[in-house]
Amino acid sequence: MSTFAPDLALDLSRVATPCREAVRASIRAPETMVLDLAAEARLSPDALARAQARARTLAAAVRHARRGASGVDALMHEFALSSAEGVALMCLAEALLRVPDAATRDRLIADKIGTGDWASHIGHSPSMFVNATAWALLLTGRLMPPDDAPRLGNALSGLLRRGGAPMVRRAADLAVRLLGRQFVTGQTIADALSHAGKREALGYRFSYDMLGEAAVTAADADRYVRSYADAIAAIGRNSAGRGTTAGPGISVKLSALHPRYSRAQRTRVMDELLPRVRALLKLARAHDIGFNIDAEETDRLDLSLDILEALATDPEFAGWNGIGFVVQAYQKRARAVIDAVIDIATHTGHRLMVRLVKGAYWDGEIKQAQLQGLPDYPVFTRKSHTDVSYLACARAMLAAPEAIYPQFATHNALTIAMIEVMAGNADFEFQCLHGMGEAVYDGIVSPSRACRIYAPVGSHETLLAYLVRRLLENGANTSFVNQIVDPNVDLEKLVADPVALTLAEGGTPHAAIPRPPQLLPGRLNSAGVDLACETTLTGLAAAIPNTTHEATPLLVRPFNGPRRTIVNPADPQDIIGTATDAANAEAITDAAFALPVAQRAAMLEAWADAMEQDAPTLFGLLVREAGKTLSNAVGELREAVDFCRYYAATARQDLTDDTAPIGPVVCISPWNFPLAIFVGQIAASLAAGNPVLAKPAEQTSLVAHRATTLAHQAGIPVAALQLVPGPGETIGAALEI
């Protein structure tokens, strides 16, 4: 056991500051924590009135300018994601940019686009861009409607067979390329820099992002490193000495620079990724351009803070203020992250650039928390709560001018106005996304008020993930970008105070988004483990027992046979324990597990609870005896727990006390799923009232013995569940007869 538990825990001597501990703790905070943020974000009545008046003016100007709207604003209004056409548009992007072969593209286009009512959009919008997109989609829908062959004439059918599909693909490709132009500044950094000139003349600044998601292979990472290096050199030449704030900068996604950017690979990340980031940062310093570490998913935040701290403490960059970090306000720990970044800046003598954003992965964070069975969500479930968090973070940033150069990224007129009121004459800049935020900032940017455009650069082939995030983010019916172009949305709704709304709701989570444990109707979801959280890992490492184990037959009348030594298959020096096999397969069983359905179901649920409470011991056995990774062990235990609760709920629903059992059942499980399949077979049999003879794979007898012991402790009688360990060729073969 000597090599297992210590690997879970990080040496926190460098990163165990109170601020970093607060970051880790706040991810578990209930959503009502937003009430504390509301107190910090609240404006005085006079300040709020001035901010709302300013926001009305900004919103009205945008709405007036968007009569005859073009670009993505008009597209989002015309093809709302609440419509079939909006959903189909998303599917179209995926069909064209993710599917590699033409035949599959044709089938997916036909399935998803053919049912869209594109004709109703032709001529409906004054935007030439929207109409061009609608025409392309109409062409797609008309040429390839699903299941419409009987109604097509012979000529049209022949056209489709001979040449229709390639033409459809080209038309649909045009639609997505039109869409892509709204989001991408240029396909190369040279194109992007040349296109930026007009906006820079108006007073805008730029931060360029080389499009591309997380690297999957080392070759991917090497390509991204070269791409960033080339971009930094080009941006540096273009900057011509303007400096880190007045000149252009670059935003870097760390997951693009290493194919294993995760907590499980922290040692590799610090040994391999950090030098790459350091080399790029050194190049950025040579050109004196800003270098922002982009925000990513929740489970990478702590690792990104480690990278930030390592760079800030590096003597190579002492005295230079070009290091930046992005914070997502929709995370519950955003406010604590601001304090942590201020702490890093204060102790290293830097003035760090901090870009505060609302967040771009909300739907993914919600789904991941559900899949992982976490106790709660790491993000707020109400938009008003995110807005409040943003304002609280903004106030903290503005209060630390020596440590932070604030960069406020938002398209929301009220948020902009509230920041202006909070900041007064403070030194800061606004930021917006290329193709989306310029409408509101055209009325703000000036020599005394800077705005930086986040400008993606890349080919259409690299566009998909970014495009989908933008469509989801701004197609949502709560999005300001969506609502500002909708004349049916009252301006007063757009300038409603999020602090007042949050207080009126009591800080409660969104009622339509159940917490992960309550996700499943009729039964409790199995509890997962956050393997990216240092506090969790440290506690788990301490909880896993450093002991040996013993497995014996668990029978009504024991028949003990030979004894075996069990060793860790990954470390033969690690002796896990011993296993005593059954002497034979002649176990005694009752004809039935003769208890009421409700009682049987309650026992299975108690067994599930017992396994969750015993998780550290089961994790240790699964890793050491079965050769599982820790993440595999977590999944294995969760599946076993879900089996118990599922069959308990099914029994209550489908069985009665009069349902006749079939009699004793033999359950033989394999070594590769020593807990999940072992428990699943048993739980199904017991739920139906059948006593079980359980024969585990001899390679994983310790796991089976522990699970069976927990079942007995949960109230399941030994006569109803007997463990018969032993070799498959003898004990297993006898039970199969």
CSV table of N, CA and C in Angstrom, one decimal, residues 128 139 154 161 172 175 285 290-291 353 373 470 487 543 565 590 614 669 674 709 733:
chain,number,residue,atom,x,y,z
A,128,MET,N,-29.0,40.9,-45.0
A,128,MET,CA,-28.6,40.1,-46.1
A,128,MET,C,-27.9,38.8,-45.7
A,139,LEU,N,-32.1,25.5,-49.6
A,139,LEU,CA,-31.6,24.7,-50.7
A,139,LEU,C,-31.3,23.3,-50.1
A,154,ASN,N,-39.6,11.9,-61.0
A,154,ASN,CA,-38.4,11.1,-61.5
A,154,ASN,C,-37.2,12.0,-61.8
A,161,ARG,N,-29.7,11.7,-57.0
A,161,ARG,CA,-28.8,10.5,-57.1
A,161,ARG,C,-27.5,10.9,-57.8
A,172,ALA,N,-24.6,24.0,-47.9
A,172,ALA,CA,-24.6,24.0,-46.4
A,172,ALA,C,-23.2,24.5,-45.9
A,175,ALA,N,-23.2,28.2,-45.9
A,175,ALA,CA,-24.0,28.7,-44.7
A,175,ALA,C,-23.1,28.8,-43.5
A,285,ARG,N,7.4,38.5,-23.6
A,285,ARG,CA,8.0,39.6,-22.9
A,285,ARG,C,9.0,40.3,-23.8
A,290,GLY,N,0.9,41.6,-24.0
A,290,GLY,CA,0.2,40.9,-23.0
A,290,GLY,C,0.0,39.4,-23.3
A,291,PHE,N,0.1,38.6,-22.3
A,291,PHE,CA,0.0,37.1,-22.4
A,291,PHE,C,-1.1,36.7,-21.4
A,353,MET,N,-2.7,41.2,-15.2
A,353,MET,CA,-3.9,41.5,-15.9
A,353,MET,C,-5.0,40.4,-15.6
A,373,GLY,N,-21.6,12.7,-10.6
A,373,GLY,CA,-22.3,12.5,-9.3
A,373,GLY,C,-21.8,13.4,-8.2
A,470,ARG,N,-20.3,29.7,-28.8
A,470,ARG,CA,-20.9,31.1,-29.1
A,470,ARG,C,-22.3,31.0,-29.4
A,487,PRO,N,-37.3,43.1,-30.3
A,487,PRO,CA,-38.2,44.3,-29.9
A,487,PRO,C,-39.3,43.9,-28.9
A,543,ALA,N,-7.7,8.6,4.1
A,543,ALA,CA,-8.8,7.7,4.5
A,543,ALA,C,-8.6,6.3,4.0
A,565,THR,N,-2.2,-16.3,-1.1
A,565,THR,CA,-1.7,-14.9,-0.9
A,565,THR,C,-2.0,-14.1,-2.1
A,590,ASP,N,-31.9,-21.3,1.1
A,590,ASP,CA,-33.3,-21.4,1.3
A,590,ASP,C,-33.9,-21.4,-0.1
A,614,ASP,N,-18.2,3.1,2.7
A,614,ASP,CA,-16.9,2.4,2.8
A,614,ASP,C,-16.0,2.6,1.5
A,669,SER,N,-19.0,-13.8,-11.4
A,669,SER,CA,-18.6,-12.5,-11.9
A,669,SER,C,-17.2,-12.6,-12.4
A,674,PRO,N,-15.0,-6.4,-10.9
A,674,PRO,CA,-15.1,-7.3,-9.7
A,674,PRO,C,-16.2,-6.8,-8.7
A,709,THR,N,-19.6,-8.7,2.8
A,709,THR,CA,-19.6,-8.4,4.2
A,709,THR,C,-20.5,-7.1,4.4
A,733,ALA,N,-17.0,-24.4,-12.0
A,733,ALA,CA,-17.5,-25.4,-12.8
A,733,ALA,C,-18.6,-26.2,-12.1
